[in-house]
Amino acid sequence: MSRAEDIFQKLIYFGEDAIDEFIINRQSEELFLDFKQAVSVGKNFTTLHRDDRKNLAKAISGFGNSEGGVILWGVECSRDLEIGDVAKAKVKVKNVHRFLSWVENAISGCTIPSHNKVRNHIVSVDKNGDGFLATYIPKSEISPLMTTGNNSIYIRSGSNNVPAPYAVMAGMFGRLPQANIDLMMGDRKIEALENIEEDMLYPNSIDNPPEQYVKLSFALQASNSSNVIARELYLSCRTIDNGGEYNKVRFANYNQMDSISGVEGQLNLITRPEFRLPPRGIIRFCNVDIIFSPCIDDDFQLEGVIGANGAAPKDFRIYIPKNKLRSFVARVIRQEEGENKLLAEFFNEYVHGEL
């Protein structure tokens, strides 16, 4: 998930509380976030006010030609000499549902070509019909986007939308759309197994070995969220710390990939030359089994990267401090909590990256 989409989802899930948090924390306008007050408030308006339309067009061009962003309508800013424009107060948009319809009607005419991936969400609305609107503008696959009002091409620079310099424009016109590869962890499963199972963990030489251990399984997958075909997809990951002498990380079912030899504990995979992943397509790189013993004496850490030819690489990391790992393994073995809750804890708290 991109930073811009993360902000948009936060506003969807937390509503006006997220806006309050922006104001309390003096959130500054940044590369992915703009605060705007709506001018379209009078009774005589039948369409978006020209100032709001101008701000919308600049944002669609600037965010769309960069890495995406969000306009939050209904927040007043104040100038901070050190960190720039910061959220100061809420100034609700009058009749926010009407304002939403004006914004949506204006979007297609703001830029050439039009950006058809812009999304809007009413963050909250009071009994008078006033409220806040979030406009999410993802990175455009058909940039550069030029505003229709003044025929300018903008890019996002810091907290501002600025006209693109000639060199940047030349590069944008010559830039082919690139694939965007996202990591997915599917087929998640966690279970406590007896030491007599096929996956036997402890050697016979151990005196009084633990009776159970934990097996966590999932599939490392890649999805192509762009509008172009992806080629030469790759995955590299390695175990930095096992967490204990008897813990193991196993990679399996990657025979459809070309495997490149690496150091012990590292897996390097790349799709074969003839393989192509279409837009919205998903492939499975491999299955991962992590075996956790109750005998924990170190942190657990696994790091990896995923990507494709010409696409920006995405890093991911699984990290569990030893004290939390001891507690987690013990709770799985006691089976006092449901599988779904334990899986949610593991993947929400200990897995980091763009998932």
mmCIF file of C-alpha atoms in Angstrom:
data_model
loop_
_atom_site.group_PDB
_atom_site.id
_atom_site.type_symbol
_atom_site.label_atom_id
_atom_site.label_comp_id
_atom_site.label_asym_id
_atom_site.label_seq_id
_atom_site.Cartn_x
_atom_site.Cartn_y
_atom_site.Cartn_z
ATOM 1 C CA MET A 1 0.000 0.000 0.000
ATOM 2 C CA SER A 2 1.369 3.411 -0.971
ATOM 3 C CA ARG A 3 1.739 6.253 1.541
ATOM 4 C CA ALA A 4 -1.081 8.185 -0.158
ATOM 5 C CA GLU A 5 -3.457 5.229 -0.026
ATOM 6 C CA ASP A 6 -2.489 4.627 3.596
ATOM 7 C CA ILE A 7 -3.561 8.199 4.478
ATOM 8 C CA PHE A 8 -6.826 7.757 2.553
ATOM 9 C CA GLN A 9 -7.601 4.466 4.304
ATOM 10 C CA LYS A 10 -6.870 6.058 7.685
ATOM 11 C CA LEU A 11 -9.442 8.758 6.966
ATOM 12 C CA ILE A 12 -11.966 6.121 5.884
ATOM 13 C CA TYR A 13 -11.512 3.921 8.947
ATOM 14 C CA PHE A 14 -11.067 6.553 11.676
ATOM 15 C CA GLY A 15 -13.200 9.354 10.245
ATOM 16 C CA GLU A 16 -13.125 12.709 12.014
ATOM 17 C CA ASP A 17 -10.887 11.266 14.747
ATOM 18 C CA ALA A 18 -8.081 11.117 12.164
ATOM 19 C CA ILE A 19 -8.597 14.826 11.417
ATOM 20 C CA ASP A 20 -8.503 15.638 15.127
ATOM 21 C CA GLU A 21 -5.241 13.728 15.368
ATOM 22 C CA PHE A 22 -3.786 15.753 12.466
ATOM 23 C CA ILE A 23 -4.646 18.980 14.298
ATOM 24 C CA ILE A 24 -3.424 17.856 17.739
ATOM 25 C CA ASN A 25 -0.123 16.624 16.255
ATOM 26 C CA ARG A 26 0.217 19.701 14.025
ATOM 27 C CA GLN A 27 0.425 17.500 10.954
ATOM 28 C CA SER A 28 2.185 19.366 8.167
ATOM 29 C CA GLU A 29 1.303 19.321 4.512
ATOM 30 C CA GLU A 30 3.719 16.953 2.836
ATOM 31 C CA LEU A 31 4.551 15.081 -0.330
ATOM 32 C CA PHE A 32 1.361 13.002 -0.066
ATOM 33 C CA LEU A 33 -1.090 15.275 1.791
ATOM 34 C CA ASP A 34 -2.742 18.655 1.133
ATOM 35 C CA PHE A 35 -5.191 20.537 3.373
ATOM 36 C CA LYS A 36 -7.747 22.790 1.680
ATOM 37 C CA GLN A 37 -10.690 24.959 2.733
ATOM 38 C CA ALA A 38 -13.648 24.833 0.378
ATOM 39 C CA VAL A 39 -14.691 28.129 -1.219
ATOM 40 C CA SER A 40 -17.865 26.661 -2.744
ATOM 41 C CA VAL A 41 -20.186 27.565 0.121
ATOM 42 C CA GLY A 42 -22.645 30.158 -1.221
ATOM 43 C CA LYS A 43 -26.262 29.482 -2.122
ATOM 44 C CA ASN A 44 -25.876 30.715 -5.687
ATOM 45 C CA PHE A 45 -23.279 28.148 -6.728
ATOM 46 C CA THR A 46 -24.384 25.406 -9.108
ATOM 47 C CA THR A 47 -20.907 24.065 -9.759
ATOM 48 C CA LEU A 48 -17.477 23.996 -8.153
ATOM 49 C CA HIS A 49 -16.046 27.446 -7.408
ATOM 50 C CA ARG A 50 -13.196 28.393 -9.735
ATOM 51 C CA ASP A 51 -10.694 28.513 -6.837
ATOM 52 C CA ASP A 52 -11.658 25.016 -5.682
ATOM 53 C CA ARG A 53 -11.500 23.789 -9.273
ATOM 54 C CA LYS A 54 -8.052 25.362 -9.690
ATOM 55 C CA ASN A 55 -6.794 23.672 -6.502
ATOM 56 C CA LEU A 56 -8.295 20.353 -7.570
ATOM 57 C CA ALA A 57 -6.729 20.526 -11.037
ATOM 58 C CA LYS A 58 -3.281 21.392 -9.671
ATOM 59 C CA ALA A 59 -3.506 18.542 -7.156
ATOM 60 C CA ILE A 60 -4.611 15.985 -9.768
ATOM 61 C CA SER A 61 -1.736 17.025 -12.024
ATOM 62 C CA GLY A 62 0.840 17.302 -9.218
ATOM 63 C CA PHE A 63 -0.061 14.162 -7.302
ATOM 64 C CA GLY A 64 -0.862 12.184 -10.459
ATOM 65 C CA ASN A 65 2.488 13.040 -12.046
ATOM 66 C CA SER A 66 4.315 12.138 -8.827
ATOM 67 C CA GLU A 67 3.599 9.325 -6.351
ATOM 68 C CA GLY A 68 -0.028 10.115 -5.545
ATOM 69 C CA GLY A 69 -1.607 12.017 -2.687
ATOM 70 C CA VAL A 70 -4.719 13.081 -0.765
ATOM 71 C CA ILE A 71 -6.568 16.408 -0.539
ATOM 72 C CA LEU A 72 -8.420 16.805 2.740
ATOM 73 C CA TRP A 73 -11.133 19.432 2.245
ATOM 74 C CA GLY A 74 -12.236 21.268 5.393
ATOM 75 C CA VAL A 75 -8.995 21.924 7.283
ATOM 76 C CA GLU A 76 -7.426 25.333 7.893
ATOM 77 C CA CYS A 77 -3.625 25.611 7.895
ATOM 78 C CA SER A 78 -1.244 27.905 9.699
ATOM 79 C CA ARG A 79 2.342 28.674 8.776
ATOM 80 C CA ASP A 80 5.104 27.162 10.899
ATOM 81 C CA LEU A 81 8.529 28.572 10.092
ATOM 82 C CA GLU A 82 10.253 25.260 10.775
ATOM 83 C CA ILE A 83 7.959 22.640 9.259
ATOM 84 C CA GLY A 84 5.721 24.620 6.874
ATOM 85 C CA ASP A 85 1.914 24.637 6.691
ATOM 86 C CA VAL A 86 0.355 22.629 9.518
ATOM 87 C CA ALA A 87 -3.225 21.630 10.305
ATOM 88 C CA LYS A 88 -4.711 24.307 12.592
ATOM 89 C CA ALA A 89 -8.490 23.975 12.775
ATOM 90 C CA LYS A 90 -11.521 22.310 11.256
ATOM 91 C CA VAL A 91 -13.551 24.449 8.851
ATOM 92 C CA LYS A 92 -16.313 22.158 7.649
ATOM 93 C CA VAL A 93 -17.372 22.064 4.022
ATOM 94 C CA LYS A 94 -20.909 23.396 3.671
ATOM 95 C CA ASN A 95 -23.333 20.792 2.353
ATOM 96 C CA VAL A 96 -20.578 18.239 1.873
ATOM 97 C CA HIS A 97 -22.711 15.879 -0.233
ATOM 98 C CA ARG A 98 -23.376 18.675 -2.725
ATOM 99 C CA PHE A 99 -19.677 19.567 -2.699
ATOM 100 C CA LEU A 100 -18.806 15.921 -3.372
ATOM 101 C CA SER A 101 -21.022 15.877 -6.470
ATOM 102 C CA TRP A 102 -19.395 19.076 -7.751
ATOM 103 C CA VAL A 103 -15.915 17.633 -7.237
ATOM 104 C CA GLU A 104 -16.777 14.380 -8.989
ATOM 105 C CA ASN A 105 -18.325 16.245 -11.921
ATOM 106 C CA ALA A 106 -15.212 18.431 -12.244
ATOM 107 C CA ILE A 107 -12.542 15.715 -12.097
ATOM 108 C CA SER A 108 -12.686 14.542 -15.703
ATOM 109 C CA GLY A 109 -12.333 18.097 -17.020
ATOM 110 C CA CYS A 110 -9.451 19.175 -14.777
ATOM 111 C CA THR A 111 -6.594 17.610 -16.732
ATOM 112 C CA ILE A 112 -5.607 16.359 -20.160
ATOM 113 C CA PRO A 113 -5.734 13.399 -20.280
ATOM 114 C CA SER A 114 -8.309 12.946 -17.539
ATOM 115 C CA HIS A 115 -7.366 10.926 -14.469
ATOM 116 C CA ASN A 116 -10.035 8.241 -14.088
ATOM 117 C CA LYS A 117 -8.656 6.693 -10.882
ATOM 118 C CA VAL A 118 -9.447 9.622 -8.547
ATOM 119 C CA ARG A 119 -11.650 8.580 -5.610
ATOM 120 C CA ASN A 120 -13.599 10.597 -3.041
ATOM 121 C CA HIS A 121 -14.855 9.770 0.439
ATOM 122 C CA ILE A 122 -16.955 11.825 2.850
ATOM 123 C CA VAL A 123 -14.998 11.546 6.088
ATOM 124 C CA SER A 124 -17.850 12.749 8.303
ATOM 125 C CA VAL A 125 -21.042 14.799 8.110
ATOM 126 C CA ASP A 126 -23.015 16.535 10.853
ATOM 127 C CA LYS A 127 -26.771 17.006 11.261
ATOM 128 C CA ASN A 128 -26.609 20.210 9.168
ATOM 129 C CA GLY A 129 -25.057 18.360 6.241
ATOM 130 C CA ASP A 130 -21.620 19.960 6.707
ATOM 131 C CA GLY A 131 -18.477 17.875 6.933
ATOM 132 C CA PHE A 132 -15.159 16.847 5.436
ATOM 133 C CA LEU A 133 -14.180 15.285 2.109
ATOM 134 C CA ALA A 134 -11.040 13.324 1.225
ATOM 135 C CA THR A 135 -9.951 13.140 -2.415
ATOM 136 C CA TYR A 136 -7.464 10.349 -3.193
ATOM 137 C CA ILE A 137 -5.348 10.901 -6.321
ATOM 138 C CA PRO A 138 -3.177 7.872 -7.160
ATOM 139 C CA LYS A 139 -0.101 8.019 -9.351
ATOM 140 C CA SER A 140 -1.206 8.169 -12.981
ATOM 141 C CA GLU A 141 -0.212 5.426 -15.399
ATOM 142 C CA ILE A 142 -0.646 7.824 -18.335
ATOM 143 C CA SER A 143 1.314 10.851 -17.118
ATOM 144 C CA PRO A 144 2.078 13.614 -17.722
ATOM 145 C CA LEU A 145 -1.224 15.214 -16.760
ATOM 146 C CA MET A 146 -1.712 18.830 -17.872
ATOM 147 C CA THR A 147 -4.236 21.162 -16.266
ATOM 148 C CA THR A 148 -6.941 22.490 -18.563
ATOM 149 C CA GLY A 149 -7.103 25.926 -16.921
ATOM 150 C CA ASN A 150 -3.587 27.200 -17.606
ATOM 151 C CA ASN A 151 -2.109 24.332 -19.646
ATOM 152 C CA SER A 152 0.538 23.602 -17.012
ATOM 153 C CA ILE A 153 2.101 20.317 -15.940
ATOM 154 C CA TYR A 154 2.692 20.071 -12.193
ATOM 155 C CA ILE A 155 4.717 17.756 -9.990
ATOM 156 C CA ARG A 156 4.673 17.418 -6.225
ATOM 157 C CA SER A 157 7.656 19.043 -4.543
ATOM 158 C CA GLY A 158 7.639 18.937 -0.751
ATOM 159 C CA SER A 159 4.228 20.263 0.275
ATOM 160 C CA ASN A 160 3.494 22.139 -2.964
ATOM 161 C CA ASN A 161 2.385 21.421 -6.516
ATOM 162 C CA VAL A 162 4.903 23.228 -8.721
ATOM 163 C CA PRO A 163 5.275 23.545 -12.511
ATOM 164 C CA ALA A 164 7.517 20.779 -13.823
ATOM 165 C CA PRO A 165 10.926 21.943 -15.120
ATOM 166 C CA TYR A 166 11.673 21.226 -18.773
ATOM 167 C CA ALA A 167 14.114 18.391 -18.010
ATOM 168 C CA VAL A 168 11.555 16.664 -15.816
ATOM 169 C CA MET A 169 8.846 17.075 -18.446
ATOM 170 C CA ALA A 170 11.095 15.630 -21.124
ATOM 171 C CA GLY A 171 11.751 12.603 -18.965
ATOM 172 C CA MET A 172 8.057 12.162 -18.217
ATOM 173 C CA PHE A 173 7.097 12.239 -21.880
ATOM 174 C CA GLY A 174 9.681 9.573 -22.630
ATOM 175 C CA ARG A 175 8.845 7.387 -19.641
ATOM 176 C CA LEU A 176 7.051 4.155 -20.302
ATOM 177 C CA PRO A 177 4.606 2.918 -17.663
ATOM 178 C CA GLN A 178 6.278 0.520 -15.251
ATOM 179 C CA ALA A 179 4.922 -2.511 -13.480
ATOM 180 C CA ASN A 180 4.043 -2.237 -9.807
ATOM 181 C CA ILE A 181 4.599 -5.442 -7.853
ATOM 182 C CA ASP A 182 2.999 -5.937 -4.442
ATOM 183 C CA LEU A 183 3.812 -8.625 -1.908
ATOM 184 C CA MET A 184 1.050 -10.886 -0.625
ATOM 185 C CA MET A 185 1.221 -13.496 2.120
ATOM 186 C CA GLY A 186 -1.562 -15.989 1.552
ATOM 187 C CA ASP A 187 -2.644 -19.430 2.768
ATOM 188 C CA ARG A 188 -1.831 -18.498 6.350
ATOM 189 C CA LYS A 189 -1.879 -21.232 8.964
ATOM 190 C CA ILE A 190 -0.562 -21.710 12.480
ATOM 191 C CA GLU A 191 -0.660 -24.863 14.599
ATOM 192 C CA ALA A 192 0.900 -26.502 17.633
ATOM 193 C CA LEU A 193 2.349 -29.915 16.744
ATOM 194 C CA GLU A 194 3.501 -32.852 18.804
ATOM 195 C CA ASN A 195 7.179 -33.769 18.792
ATOM 196 C CA ILE A 196 6.288 -37.132 17.275
ATOM 197 C CA GLU A 197 4.914 -35.547 14.084
ATOM 198 C CA GLU A 198 6.636 -35.909 10.729
ATOM 199 C CA ASP A 199 8.163 -32.435 11.173
ATOM 200 C CA MET A 200 10.106 -33.689 14.232
ATOM 201 C CA LEU A 201 12.084 -30.796 15.610
ATOM 202 C CA TYR A 202 14.316 -32.080 18.372
ATOM 203 C CA PRO A 203 17.141 -34.633 17.968
ATOM 204 C CA ASN A 204 17.062 -37.779 20.061
ATOM 205 C CA SER A 205 20.209 -36.687 21.878
ATOM 206 C CA ILE A 206 18.313 -33.982 23.792
ATOM 207 C CA ASP A 207 17.354 -34.842 27.362
ATOM 208 C CA ASN A 208 13.679 -34.126 28.048
ATOM 209 C CA PRO A 209 12.891 -32.311 24.769
ATOM 210 C CA PRO A 210 9.752 -30.134 24.687
ATOM 211 C CA GLU A 211 6.638 -32.063 23.831
ATOM 212 C CA GLN A 212 5.311 -29.505 21.329
ATOM 213 C CA TYR A 213 6.411 -26.837 18.922
ATOM 214 C CA VAL A 214 4.747 -24.251 16.673
ATOM 215 C CA LYS A 215 4.539 -24.344 12.894
ATOM 216 C CA LEU A 216 3.613 -21.158 11.025
ATOM 217 C CA SER A 217 2.972 -21.502 7.289
ATOM 218 C CA PHE A 218 2.207 -19.041 4.503
ATOM 219 C CA ALA A 219 2.743 -18.499 0.776
ATOM 220 C CA LEU A 220 4.862 -15.659 -0.606
ATOM 221 C CA GLN A 221 2.960 -14.275 -3.585
ATOM 222 C CA ALA A 222 3.287 -11.342 -5.964
ATOM 223 C CA SER A 223 0.489 -9.322 -7.564
ATOM 224 C CA ASN A 224 0.800 -6.954 -10.503
ATOM 225 C CA SER A 225 -1.300 -3.922 -9.522
ATOM 226 C CA SER A 226 -0.247 -1.871 -12.574
ATOM 227 C CA ASN A 227 -1.742 -1.661 -16.053
ATOM 228 C CA VAL A 228 1.287 -3.127 -17.837
ATOM 229 C CA ILE A 229 2.696 -6.634 -18.185
ATOM 230 C CA ALA A 230 5.386 -7.518 -15.634
ATOM 231 C CA ARG A 231 8.472 -9.540 -16.568
ATOM 232 C CA GLU A 232 11.397 -11.021 -14.671
ATOM 233 C CA LEU A 233 9.750 -10.969 -11.259
ATOM 234 C CA TYR A 234 12.091 -11.785 -8.412
ATOM 235 C CA LEU A 235 12.148 -12.618 -4.717
ATOM 236 C CA SER A 236 15.145 -12.653 -2.410
ATOM 237 C CA CYS A 237 14.924 -13.342 1.305
ATOM 238 C CA ARG A 238 17.199 -14.549 4.061
ATOM 239 C CA THR A 239 16.982 -15.424 7.715
ATOM 240 C CA ILE A 240 19.069 -13.057 9.847
ATOM 241 C CA ASP A 241 18.257 -14.582 13.257
ATOM 242 C CA ASN A 242 16.407 -17.841 13.902
ATOM 243 C CA GLY A 243 15.406 -16.934 17.428
ATOM 244 C CA GLY A 244 16.755 -20.163 18.841
ATOM 245 C CA GLU A 245 18.920 -23.194 18.138
ATOM 246 C CA TYR A 246 16.000 -25.435 17.205
ATOM 247 C CA ASN A 247 14.009 -22.929 15.135
ATOM 248 C CA LYS A 248 13.938 -23.436 11.376
ATOM 249 C CA VAL A 249 12.821 -21.590 8.235
ATOM 250 C CA ARG A 250 11.968 -23.764 5.247
ATOM 251 C CA PHE A 251 11.188 -22.688 1.680
ATOM 252 C CA ALA A 252 9.297 -25.113 -0.538
ATOM 253 C CA ASN A 253 7.412 -25.459 -3.833
ATOM 254 C CA TYR A 254 9.485 -23.041 -5.876
ATOM 255 C CA ASN A 255 10.260 -25.473 -8.700
ATOM 256 C CA GLN A 256 8.441 -23.222 -11.207
ATOM 257 C CA MET A 257 11.085 -20.534 -10.645
ATOM 258 C CA ASP A 258 14.755 -20.238 -11.477
ATOM 259 C CA SER A 259 16.684 -20.534 -8.213
ATOM 260 C CA ILE A 260 19.997 -18.728 -7.857
ATOM 261 C CA SER A 261 22.448 -20.095 -5.326
ATOM 262 C CA GLY A 262 23.148 -17.887 -2.341
ATOM 263 C CA VAL A 263 24.532 -18.160 1.147
ATOM 264 C CA GLU A 264 23.031 -20.564 3.663
ATOM 265 C CA GLY A 265 19.588 -19.455 4.783
ATOM 266 C CA GLN A 266 19.013 -17.279 1.718
ATOM 267 C CA LEU A 267 16.555 -17.882 -1.131
ATOM 268 C CA ASN A 268 16.910 -16.140 -4.516
ATOM 269 C CA LEU A 269 14.146 -16.710 -7.077
ATOM 270 C CA ILE A 270 13.379 -15.188 -10.475
ATOM 271 C CA THR A 271 10.693 -16.046 -13.002
ATOM 272 C CA ARG A 272 11.787 -17.708 -16.195
ATOM 273 C CA PRO A 273 12.437 -15.529 -19.280
ATOM 274 C CA GLU A 274 9.244 -16.556 -21.062
ATOM 275 C CA PHE A 275 7.014 -15.783 -18.034
ATOM 276 C CA ARG A 276 4.766 -12.685 -18.136
ATOM 277 C CA LEU A 277 2.370 -11.545 -15.421
ATOM 278 C CA PRO A 278 -0.642 -9.604 -16.742
ATOM 279 C CA PRO A 279 -2.215 -6.644 -14.926
ATOM 280 C CA ARG A 280 -4.048 -7.773 -11.755
ATOM 281 C CA GLY A 281 -2.333 -11.157 -12.070
ATOM 282 C CA ILE A 282 -0.988 -13.077 -9.047
ATOM 283 C CA ILE A 283 1.799 -15.660 -8.857
ATOM 284 C CA ARG A 284 3.116 -17.789 -6.028
ATOM 285 C CA PHE A 285 6.858 -17.662 -5.440
ATOM 286 C CA CYS A 286 7.096 -20.286 -2.732
ATOM 287 C CA ASN A 287 5.691 -21.642 0.503
ATOM 288 C CA VAL A 288 7.331 -20.769 3.812
ATOM 289 C CA ASP A 289 7.267 -22.855 6.989
ATOM 290 C CA ILE A 290 8.643 -21.306 10.167
ATOM 291 C CA ILE A 291 9.234 -23.745 13.021
ATOM 292 C CA PHE A 292 9.324 -22.162 16.482
ATOM 293 C CA SER A 293 10.565 -24.107 19.485
ATOM 294 C CA PRO A 294 9.622 -23.052 23.032
ATOM 295 C CA CYS A 295 13.399 -22.775 23.600
ATOM 296 C CA ILE A 296 13.815 -19.131 22.548
ATOM 297 C CA ASP A 297 17.132 -17.420 23.247
ATOM 298 C CA ASP A 298 17.334 -14.730 20.539
ATOM 299 C CA ASP A 299 15.225 -12.424 18.357
ATOM 300 C CA PHE A 300 13.736 -13.741 15.126
ATOM 301 C CA GLN A 301 14.384 -11.764 11.967
ATOM 302 C CA LEU A 302 13.755 -12.540 8.281
ATOM 303 C CA GLU A 303 14.268 -9.931 5.541
ATOM 304 C CA GLY A 304 13.383 -9.916 1.862
ATOM 305 C CA VAL A 305 12.765 -7.914 -1.289
ATOM 306 C CA ILE A 306 10.334 -8.393 -4.167
ATOM 307 C CA GLY A 307 10.106 -6.697 -7.554
ATOM 308 C CA ALA A 308 10.267 -6.994 -11.332
ATOM 309 C CA ASN A 309 12.313 -5.674 -14.230
ATOM 310 C CA GLY A 310 11.904 -1.889 -14.298
ATOM 311 C CA ALA A 311 9.716 -1.812 -11.181
ATOM 312 C CA ALA A 312 10.656 -0.290 -7.850
ATOM 313 C CA PRO A 313 11.692 -3.018 -5.371
ATOM 314 C CA LYS A 314 9.588 -3.530 -2.231
ATOM 315 C CA ASP A 315 11.295 -4.557 1.008
ATOM 316 C CA PHE A 316 9.629 -6.635 3.709
ATOM 317 C CA ARG A 317 10.724 -7.832 7.127
ATOM 318 C CA ILE A 318 9.546 -10.205 9.836
ATOM 319 C CA TYR A 319 10.946 -9.233 13.221
ATOM 320 C CA ILE A 320 9.945 -10.535 16.669
ATOM 321 C CA PRO A 321 11.916 -9.648 19.818
ATOM 322 C CA LYS A 322 12.758 -12.725 21.864
ATOM 323 C CA ASN A 323 10.510 -11.846 24.827
ATOM 324 C CA LYS A 324 7.476 -11.411 22.575
ATOM 325 C CA LEU A 325 8.393 -14.551 20.646
ATOM 326 C CA ARG A 326 8.490 -16.616 23.873
ATOM 327 C CA SER A 327 5.058 -15.323 24.819
ATOM 328 C CA PHE A 328 3.640 -15.872 21.336
ATOM 329 C CA VAL A 329 4.880 -19.478 21.095
ATOM 330 C CA ALA A 330 3.596 -20.279 24.583
ATOM 331 C CA ARG A 331 0.127 -18.933 23.769
ATOM 332 C CA VAL A 332 -0.056 -20.942 20.551
ATOM 333 C CA ILE A 333 0.908 -24.135 22.392
ATOM 334 C CA ARG A 334 -1.652 -23.513 25.143
ATOM 335 C CA GLN A 335 -4.323 -23.132 22.438
ATOM 336 C CA GLU A 336 -6.272 -20.683 24.571
ATOM 337 C CA GLU A 337 -6.786 -18.263 21.679
ATOM 338 C CA GLY A 338 -8.255 -18.791 18.218
ATOM 339 C CA GLU A 339 -6.087 -19.325 15.162
ATOM 340 C CA ASN A 340 -7.403 -16.219 13.424
ATOM 341 C CA LYS A 341 -6.498 -13.969 16.360
ATOM 342 C CA LEU A 342 -2.961 -15.366 16.566
ATOM 343 C CA LEU A 343 -2.425 -15.061 12.826
ATOM 344 C CA ALA A 344 -3.703 -11.487 12.866
ATOM 345 C CA GLU A 345 -1.283 -10.640 15.679
ATOM 346 C CA PHE A 346 1.680 -12.169 13.854
ATOM 347 C CA PHE A 347 1.074 -10.562 10.452
ATOM 348 C CA ASN A 348 -0.128 -7.193 11.794
ATOM 349 C CA GLU A 349 2.502 -6.644 14.482
ATOM 350 C CA TYR A 350 5.593 -8.505 13.306
ATOM 351 C CA VAL A 351 5.472 -8.283 9.505
ATOM 352 C CA HIS A 352 6.628 -4.928 8.122
ATOM 353 C CA GLY A 353 6.665 -3.653 4.551
ATOM 354 C CA GLU A 354 4.320 -2.695 1.713
ATOM 355 C CA LEU A 355 1.694 -5.423 2.033
#
